[in-house]
XYZ file of C-alpha atoms in Angstrom:
524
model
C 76.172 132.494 44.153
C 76.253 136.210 44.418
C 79.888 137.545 45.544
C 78.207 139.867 48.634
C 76.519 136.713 49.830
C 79.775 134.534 50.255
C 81.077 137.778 52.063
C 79.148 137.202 54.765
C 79.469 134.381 56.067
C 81.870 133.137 58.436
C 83.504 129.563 60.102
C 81.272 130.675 63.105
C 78.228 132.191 61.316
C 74.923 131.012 58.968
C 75.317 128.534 56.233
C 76.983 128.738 53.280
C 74.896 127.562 50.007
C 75.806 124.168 48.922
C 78.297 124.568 46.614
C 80.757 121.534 47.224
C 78.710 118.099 45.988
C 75.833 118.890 47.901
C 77.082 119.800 51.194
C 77.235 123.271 52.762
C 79.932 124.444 54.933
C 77.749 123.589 57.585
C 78.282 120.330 57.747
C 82.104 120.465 58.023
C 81.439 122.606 61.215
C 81.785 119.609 63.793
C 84.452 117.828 61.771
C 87.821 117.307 63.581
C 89.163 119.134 60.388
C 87.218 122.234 61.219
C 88.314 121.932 64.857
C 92.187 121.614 64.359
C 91.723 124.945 62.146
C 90.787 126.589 65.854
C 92.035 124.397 67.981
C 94.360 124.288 71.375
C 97.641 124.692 69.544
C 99.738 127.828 70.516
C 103.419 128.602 71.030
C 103.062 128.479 74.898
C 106.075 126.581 76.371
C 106.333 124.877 79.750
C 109.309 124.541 81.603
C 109.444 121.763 84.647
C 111.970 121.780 87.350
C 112.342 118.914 89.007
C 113.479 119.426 92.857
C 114.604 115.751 93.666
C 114.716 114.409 97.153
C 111.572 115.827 98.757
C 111.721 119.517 99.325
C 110.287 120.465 102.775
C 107.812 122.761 102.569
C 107.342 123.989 106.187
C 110.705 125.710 105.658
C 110.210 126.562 102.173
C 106.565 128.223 103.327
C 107.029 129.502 106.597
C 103.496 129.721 108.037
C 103.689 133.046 110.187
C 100.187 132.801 111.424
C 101.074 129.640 112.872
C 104.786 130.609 114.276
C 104.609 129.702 117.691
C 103.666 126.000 116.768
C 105.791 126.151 113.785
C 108.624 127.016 116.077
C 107.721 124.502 118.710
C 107.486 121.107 116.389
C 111.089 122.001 114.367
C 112.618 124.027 117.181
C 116.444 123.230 116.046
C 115.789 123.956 112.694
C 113.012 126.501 112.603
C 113.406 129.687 110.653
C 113.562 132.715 113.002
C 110.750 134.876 112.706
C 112.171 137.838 112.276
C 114.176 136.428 109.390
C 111.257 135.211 107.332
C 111.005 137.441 104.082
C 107.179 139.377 104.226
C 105.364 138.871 100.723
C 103.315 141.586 99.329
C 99.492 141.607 100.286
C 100.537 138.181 102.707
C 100.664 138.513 106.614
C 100.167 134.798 107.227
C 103.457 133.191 105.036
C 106.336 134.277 103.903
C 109.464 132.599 102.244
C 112.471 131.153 103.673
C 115.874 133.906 103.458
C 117.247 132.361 100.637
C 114.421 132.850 98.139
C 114.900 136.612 98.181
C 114.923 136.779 94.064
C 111.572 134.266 94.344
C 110.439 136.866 97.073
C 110.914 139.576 94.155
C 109.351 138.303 91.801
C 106.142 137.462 93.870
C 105.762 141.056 94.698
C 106.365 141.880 91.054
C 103.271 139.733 90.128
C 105.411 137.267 88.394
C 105.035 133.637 90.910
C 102.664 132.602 93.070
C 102.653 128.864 95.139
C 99.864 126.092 95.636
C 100.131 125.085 98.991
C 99.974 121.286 100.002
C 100.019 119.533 96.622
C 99.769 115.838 97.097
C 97.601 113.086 96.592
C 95.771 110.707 98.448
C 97.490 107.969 100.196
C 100.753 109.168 99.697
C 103.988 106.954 99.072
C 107.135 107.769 100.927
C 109.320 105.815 98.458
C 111.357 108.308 96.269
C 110.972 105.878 93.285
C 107.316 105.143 93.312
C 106.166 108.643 94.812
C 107.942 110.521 91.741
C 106.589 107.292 89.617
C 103.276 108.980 90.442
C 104.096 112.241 90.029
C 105.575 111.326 86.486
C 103.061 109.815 85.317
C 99.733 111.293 87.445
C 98.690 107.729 88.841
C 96.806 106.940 91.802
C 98.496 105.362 94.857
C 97.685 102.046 93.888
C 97.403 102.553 89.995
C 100.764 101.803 87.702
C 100.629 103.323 84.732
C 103.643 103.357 81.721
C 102.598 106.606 80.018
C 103.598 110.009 81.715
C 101.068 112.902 82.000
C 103.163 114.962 79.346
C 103.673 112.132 76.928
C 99.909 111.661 76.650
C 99.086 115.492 76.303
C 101.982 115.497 73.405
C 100.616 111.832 71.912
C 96.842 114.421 72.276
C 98.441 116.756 70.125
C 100.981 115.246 67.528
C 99.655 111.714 67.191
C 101.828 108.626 65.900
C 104.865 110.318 66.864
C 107.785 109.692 65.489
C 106.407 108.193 62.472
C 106.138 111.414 60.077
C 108.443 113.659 62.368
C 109.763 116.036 62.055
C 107.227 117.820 59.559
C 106.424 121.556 58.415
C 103.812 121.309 60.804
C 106.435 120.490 63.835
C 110.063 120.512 62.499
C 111.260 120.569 66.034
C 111.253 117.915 69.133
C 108.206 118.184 71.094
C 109.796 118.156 74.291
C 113.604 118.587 75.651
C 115.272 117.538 78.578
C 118.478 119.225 80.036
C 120.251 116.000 81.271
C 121.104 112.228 79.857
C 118.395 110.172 80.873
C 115.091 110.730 79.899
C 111.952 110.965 82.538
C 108.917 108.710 82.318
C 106.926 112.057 82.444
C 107.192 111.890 78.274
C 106.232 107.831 77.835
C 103.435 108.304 75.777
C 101.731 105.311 74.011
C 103.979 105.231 71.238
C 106.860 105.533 73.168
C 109.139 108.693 74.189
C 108.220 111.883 72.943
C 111.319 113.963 74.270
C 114.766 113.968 73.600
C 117.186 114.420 76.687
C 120.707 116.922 75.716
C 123.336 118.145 78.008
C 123.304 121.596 79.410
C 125.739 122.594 77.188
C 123.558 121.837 73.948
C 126.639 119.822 72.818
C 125.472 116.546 71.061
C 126.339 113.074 69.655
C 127.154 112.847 66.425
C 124.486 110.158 65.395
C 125.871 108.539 61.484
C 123.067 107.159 59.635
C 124.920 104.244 58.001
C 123.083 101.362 55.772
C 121.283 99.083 58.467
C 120.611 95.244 58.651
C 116.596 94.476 58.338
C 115.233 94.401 61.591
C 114.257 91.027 62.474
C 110.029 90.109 62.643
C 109.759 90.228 66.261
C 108.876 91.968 69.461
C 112.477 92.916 69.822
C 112.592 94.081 65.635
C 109.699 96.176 66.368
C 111.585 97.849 68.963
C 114.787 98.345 67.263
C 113.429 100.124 64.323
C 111.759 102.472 66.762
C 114.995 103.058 68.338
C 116.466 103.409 64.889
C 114.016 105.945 63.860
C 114.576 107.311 66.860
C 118.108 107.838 66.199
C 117.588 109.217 62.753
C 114.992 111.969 64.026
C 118.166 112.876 66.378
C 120.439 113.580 64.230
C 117.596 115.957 62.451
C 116.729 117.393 65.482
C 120.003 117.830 66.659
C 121.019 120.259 63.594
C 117.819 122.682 64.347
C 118.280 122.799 68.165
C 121.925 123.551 67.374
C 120.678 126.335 64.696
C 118.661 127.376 67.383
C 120.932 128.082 69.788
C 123.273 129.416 67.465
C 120.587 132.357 67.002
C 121.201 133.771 70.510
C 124.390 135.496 70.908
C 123.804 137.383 74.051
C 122.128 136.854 77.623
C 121.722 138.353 80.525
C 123.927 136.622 83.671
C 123.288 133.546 84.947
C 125.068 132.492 88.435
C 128.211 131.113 88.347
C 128.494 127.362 90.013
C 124.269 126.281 89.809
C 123.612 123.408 87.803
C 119.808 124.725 87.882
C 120.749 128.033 86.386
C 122.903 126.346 83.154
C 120.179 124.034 82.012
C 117.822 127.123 82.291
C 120.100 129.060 80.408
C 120.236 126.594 77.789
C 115.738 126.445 77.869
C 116.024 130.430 77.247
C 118.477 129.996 74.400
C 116.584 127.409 72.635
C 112.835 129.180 73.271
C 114.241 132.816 71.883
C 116.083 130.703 69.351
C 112.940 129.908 68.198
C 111.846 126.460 68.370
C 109.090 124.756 68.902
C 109.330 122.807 71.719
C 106.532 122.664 73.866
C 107.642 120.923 77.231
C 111.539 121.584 78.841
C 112.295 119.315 81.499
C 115.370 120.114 84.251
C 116.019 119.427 87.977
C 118.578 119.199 90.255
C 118.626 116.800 93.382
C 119.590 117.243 97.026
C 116.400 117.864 98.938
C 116.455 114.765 101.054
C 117.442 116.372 103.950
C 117.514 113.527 106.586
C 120.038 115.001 108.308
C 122.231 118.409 107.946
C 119.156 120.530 106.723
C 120.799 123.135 109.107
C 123.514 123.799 110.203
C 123.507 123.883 114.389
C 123.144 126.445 116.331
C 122.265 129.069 112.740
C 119.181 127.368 110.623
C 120.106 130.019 108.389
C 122.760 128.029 107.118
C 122.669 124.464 105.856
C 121.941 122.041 102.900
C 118.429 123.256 102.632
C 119.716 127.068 102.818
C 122.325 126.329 99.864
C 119.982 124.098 97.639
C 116.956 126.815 97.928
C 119.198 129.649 96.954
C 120.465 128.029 94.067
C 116.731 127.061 93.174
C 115.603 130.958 93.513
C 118.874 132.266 91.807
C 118.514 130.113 88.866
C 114.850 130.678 88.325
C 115.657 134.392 89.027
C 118.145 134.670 86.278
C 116.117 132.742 83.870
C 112.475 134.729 84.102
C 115.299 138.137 83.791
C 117.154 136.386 80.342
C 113.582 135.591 79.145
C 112.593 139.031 79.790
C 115.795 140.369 77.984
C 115.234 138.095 75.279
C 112.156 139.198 74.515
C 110.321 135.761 75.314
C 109.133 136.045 78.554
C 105.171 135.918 77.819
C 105.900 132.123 75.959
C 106.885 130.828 78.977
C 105.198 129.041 82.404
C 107.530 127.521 84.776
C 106.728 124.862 87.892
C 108.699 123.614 90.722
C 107.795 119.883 92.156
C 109.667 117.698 94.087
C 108.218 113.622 94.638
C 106.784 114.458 98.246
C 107.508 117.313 100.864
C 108.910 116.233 104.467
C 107.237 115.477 107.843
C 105.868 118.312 110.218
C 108.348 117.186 113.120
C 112.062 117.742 112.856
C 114.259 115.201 113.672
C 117.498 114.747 115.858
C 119.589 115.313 113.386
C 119.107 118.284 112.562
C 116.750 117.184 109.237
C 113.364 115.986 108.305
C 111.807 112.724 106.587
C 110.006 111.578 104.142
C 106.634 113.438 104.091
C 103.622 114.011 101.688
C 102.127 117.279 100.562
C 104.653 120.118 99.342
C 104.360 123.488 98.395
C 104.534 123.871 94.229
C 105.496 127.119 92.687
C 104.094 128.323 89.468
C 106.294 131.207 87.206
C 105.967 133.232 84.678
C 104.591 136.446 83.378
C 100.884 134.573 82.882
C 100.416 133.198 86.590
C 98.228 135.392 89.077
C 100.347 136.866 92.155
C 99.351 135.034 95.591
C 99.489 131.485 97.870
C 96.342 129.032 97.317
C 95.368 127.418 99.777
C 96.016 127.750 103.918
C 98.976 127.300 105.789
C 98.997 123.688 106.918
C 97.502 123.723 110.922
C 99.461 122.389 113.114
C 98.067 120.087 116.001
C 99.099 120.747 119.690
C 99.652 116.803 120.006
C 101.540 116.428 116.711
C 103.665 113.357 116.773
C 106.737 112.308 114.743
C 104.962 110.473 112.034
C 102.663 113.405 111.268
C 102.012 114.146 107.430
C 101.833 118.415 106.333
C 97.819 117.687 104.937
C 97.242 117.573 101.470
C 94.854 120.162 99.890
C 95.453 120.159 96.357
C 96.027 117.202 93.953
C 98.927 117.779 92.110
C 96.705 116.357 88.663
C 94.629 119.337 89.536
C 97.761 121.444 88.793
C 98.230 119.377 85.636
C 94.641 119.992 84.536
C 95.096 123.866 85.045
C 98.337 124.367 82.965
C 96.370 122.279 80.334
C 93.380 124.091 80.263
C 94.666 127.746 81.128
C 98.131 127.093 78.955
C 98.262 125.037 76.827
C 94.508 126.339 75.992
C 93.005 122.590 75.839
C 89.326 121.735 75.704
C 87.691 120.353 79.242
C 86.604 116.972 77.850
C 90.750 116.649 76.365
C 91.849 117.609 79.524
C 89.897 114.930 81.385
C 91.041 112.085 78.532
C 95.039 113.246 78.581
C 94.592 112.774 82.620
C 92.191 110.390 82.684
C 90.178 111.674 84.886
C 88.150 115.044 85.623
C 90.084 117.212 88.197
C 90.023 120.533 90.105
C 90.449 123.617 88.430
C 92.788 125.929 89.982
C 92.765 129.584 89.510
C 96.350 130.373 89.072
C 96.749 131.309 85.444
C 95.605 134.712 84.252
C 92.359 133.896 81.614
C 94.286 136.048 79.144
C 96.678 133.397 78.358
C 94.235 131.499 76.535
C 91.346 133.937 75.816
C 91.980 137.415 74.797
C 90.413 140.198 76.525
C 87.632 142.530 75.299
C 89.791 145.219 75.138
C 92.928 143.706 73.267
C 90.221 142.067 71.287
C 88.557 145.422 70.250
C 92.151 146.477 69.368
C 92.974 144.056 67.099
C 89.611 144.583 64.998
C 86.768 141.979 64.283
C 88.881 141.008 60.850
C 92.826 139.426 61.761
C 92.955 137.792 58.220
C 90.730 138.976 55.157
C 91.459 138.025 51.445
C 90.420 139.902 47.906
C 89.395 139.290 45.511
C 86.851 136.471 47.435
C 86.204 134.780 45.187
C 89.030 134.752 43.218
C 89.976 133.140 39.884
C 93.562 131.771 39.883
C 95.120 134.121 42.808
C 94.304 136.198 46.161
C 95.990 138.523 48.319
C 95.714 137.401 51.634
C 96.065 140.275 54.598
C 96.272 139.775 58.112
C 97.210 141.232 61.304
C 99.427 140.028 64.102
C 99.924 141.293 67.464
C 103.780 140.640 67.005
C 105.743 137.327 67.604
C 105.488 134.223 66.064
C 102.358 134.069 63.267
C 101.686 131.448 61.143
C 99.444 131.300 57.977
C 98.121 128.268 56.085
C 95.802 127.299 53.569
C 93.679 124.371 53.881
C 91.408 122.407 51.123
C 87.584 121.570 52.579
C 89.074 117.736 53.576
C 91.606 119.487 56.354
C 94.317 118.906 53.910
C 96.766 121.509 54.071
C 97.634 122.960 50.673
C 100.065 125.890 51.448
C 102.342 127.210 54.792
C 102.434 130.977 53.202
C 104.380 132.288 56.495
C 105.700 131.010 59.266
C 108.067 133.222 60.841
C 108.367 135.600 64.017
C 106.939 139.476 62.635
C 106.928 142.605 64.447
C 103.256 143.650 65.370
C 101.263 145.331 62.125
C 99.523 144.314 59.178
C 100.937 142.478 56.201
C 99.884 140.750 52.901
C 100.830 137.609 51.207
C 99.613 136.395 47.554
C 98.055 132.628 47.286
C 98.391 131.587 43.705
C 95.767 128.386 43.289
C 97.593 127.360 40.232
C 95.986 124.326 38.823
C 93.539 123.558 41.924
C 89.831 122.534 41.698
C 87.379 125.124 42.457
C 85.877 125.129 45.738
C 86.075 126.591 48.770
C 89.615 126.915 50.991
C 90.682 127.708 54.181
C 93.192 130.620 55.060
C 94.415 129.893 58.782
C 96.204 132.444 60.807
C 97.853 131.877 64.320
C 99.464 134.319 65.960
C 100.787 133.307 69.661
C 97.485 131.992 71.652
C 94.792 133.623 69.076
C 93.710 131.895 65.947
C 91.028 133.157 63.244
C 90.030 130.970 60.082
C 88.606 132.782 56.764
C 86.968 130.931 54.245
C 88.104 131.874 50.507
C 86.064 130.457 47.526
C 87.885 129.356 44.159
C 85.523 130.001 41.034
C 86.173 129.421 37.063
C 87.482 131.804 35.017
């Protein structure tokens, strides 16, 4: 083989000659080898906030275009009108008074909010309606795997067998609190770990063990054990983590919300690798005392929205300072919103569709969707519509963030769903300008071929960048970097050593972008 021809081609491109027992590189190109080399993975993190309760999103959303009826259906606890805080490039909603940082950060292009997320058939029991939520069920479907579990099971299979590796060293998911949430049951059982807000932890000893018996129950105990024994691991590199972060920008005193975020932010600029963050804070079933009377200014549903917008506020400003903010997508969701009608005392009930707010410095500014109507006969037991499944939510931030394939998307939720657009395309797929920027060639190698050694160059738009080196069977011979870089070009040296001839696979990843070389060992 002449060294100009093996130049040419590419992963993407004609064939190579056979030169590995007969087969060309060609006929690796639909293995699932090939496809992990460009596949979904990124360091994109998500960060769920749990609003517990039932947040009502006629108060959250004020529908201006609607006022009159608005005003008429929750008259002792209606927003005033000329209270309602204007968004940017919106005459028909605006936000209740206490989300003025939210309100900010809308006109700064930073959130936008899906009106009337539900699902059809709703459930007005807390339990089962977050149940469904958790795990994206039907009504009438029970399910015991969680829509993040199964996207994380998707990605890092067997889990925790072989965890933590170089490939992950860190837990998949995290959750701010003690219990953990059914949204990370995946078929082989939890994939999160659940720490306080302090990042304080257990001290878990790892002491000589009986042999767990040959039974159902065995079975489970030496997953709990090896459970327990990835803990401890775990717990030293979120605590080295957090130990990298020495400075943050203020957080609100007295908001429960705000210190688990401020934790998130410590442990994302520390640098792990955790791709799902899970916090929440409850309150939102506002029966009664959503107002106060006589000033709907004031109230349980005035106090818990503030500290909702303050916290998130705080955290997409620490992100920011940290130099992190472009990792991160947050959403708001509560198990159901509340019921169009006020009631006597001064509250709402249990309801169905809510208002769900997406974060971050990815999302695209703006409300889908319509304010809910409003009927001129509306009666007590009257529902806010839904418009959006909340799977089709799911099914965005998979595809637009997390950069997943259609046909995975449909298998994690089991079902094809809406797309939403809500997500800048950039997240996943560069522009042609940033692309033309970067260059045609992020990684190149010389000599190629090579004899024993090859000095591997490649170019990363700063952050986190990762090179490997794979053999033709997927298996991964060499992590040469894996560190956070400041943008530029810089070179490595892979020494083969003792290694067959053959061709290899140089792998960079740099935040969403990925670009596989081939490099072609010869004899001396």
């Amino acid at each position: 083989m002449q060294r100009r021809s093996f130049f040419k081609q590419t992963i993407q491109g004609a064939v190579l000659p056979s030169i590995m027992g007969g087969l060309s590189v060609k006929a690796f190109g639909n293995s699932a080898f090939l496809q992990s080399l460009s596949g979904a993975d990124n360091d994109h993190v998500l960060v769920l906030i749990q609003l517990a309760g039932g947040n009502d999103g006629l108060n959250t959303i004020i529908p201006l275009e609607f006022y009159s009826d608005y005003n008429r259906i929750r008259s002792n606890i209606a927003i005033p009108e000329n209270r309602v805080l204007p968004l940017n490039n919106n005459l028909k909603s605006g936000l209740h008074p206490s989300l003025a940082g939210m309100q900010q950060m809308y006109n700064e292009e930073k959130l936008c909010a899906i009106q009337a997320v539900g699902y059809p058939s709703p459930n007005g029991s807390h339990f089962r309606s977050m149940d469904i939520w958790l795990t994206g069920s039907d009504a009438e479907q029970y399910l015991s795997t969680g829509w993040a579990g199964r996207y994380l099971n998707h990605q890092y299979p067997n889990y925790p067998v072989g965890f933590p590796n170089d490939t992950m060293p860190d837990p998949l998911a995290l959750q701010i609190g003690s219990v953990l949430s059914p949204v990370f049951l995946s078929p082989t059982g939890f994939d999160a770990l659940a720490i306080d807000e302090s990042l304080n932890f257990y001290n878990l000893i790892d002491a000589i063990q009986d042999p767990a018996p040959n039974t159902p129950s065995g079975v489970e105990l030496t997953y709990l054990r090896t459970i327990a024994k990835q803990t401890n691991k775990y717990a030293e590199v979120i605590k080295a983590a957090a130990a990298k972060v020495t400075q943050q920008s203020p957080y609100p005193a007295d908001n429960y919300l705000a210190a688990q975020l401020k934790g998130v932010a410590k442990l994302v600029a520390g640098g792990l690798k955790t791709k799902i963050y899970m916090v929440g804070m409850g309150g939102f079933d506002t029966h009664a005392g959503q107002v106060n009377g006589g000033n709907p200014l004031t109230g349980n549903h005035s106090g818990l929205l503030k500290q909702v917008s303050e916290a998130i506020t705080a955290f997409t400003q620490d992100l920011k300072f940290l130099g992190v903010s472009q990792r991160v997508l947050g959403m708001t969701f509560s198990e159901f919103g509340r019921r169009m009608q006020s009631n006597g005392s001064l509250g709402t009930d249990h309801g169905a569709a809510q208002p769900v707010f997406l974060f971050g410095d990815a999302v695209k500014q703006g409300i889908l969707g319509k304010n809910p109507a409003i009927p001129a006969s509306s009666e007590a037991i009257d529902n806010v519509p839904m418009q959006y499944d909340f799977r089709s939510v799911y099914s965005t931030i998979l595809r637009d963030w997390f950069c997943l394939p259609a046909q995975d998307v449909d298998s994690v939720l089991l079902k094809n769903y809406q797309y939403l657009p809500v997500i800048k395309s950039t997240a996943c797929n560069m522009d042609m300008q940033e692309l033309n920027n970067l260059g045609d060639n992020l990684i190149i190698n010389y000599p190629n071929p090579f004899v024993s050694s090859t000095t591997i160059t490649f170019k990363t738009k700063g952050g986190h960048s990762l090179l490997q080196v794979f053999d033709a069977t997927g298996r991964r011979i060499a992590t040469l970097t894996d560190k956070v870089y400041a943008e530029g070009t810089y070179s490595v040296t892979f020494n083969s050593g003792a290694l067959a001839s053959g061709v290899y696979y140089a792998r960079l990843q740099n935040g969403s972008l990925q670009q596989v070389r081939p490099m072609l060992k010869v004899r001396g």
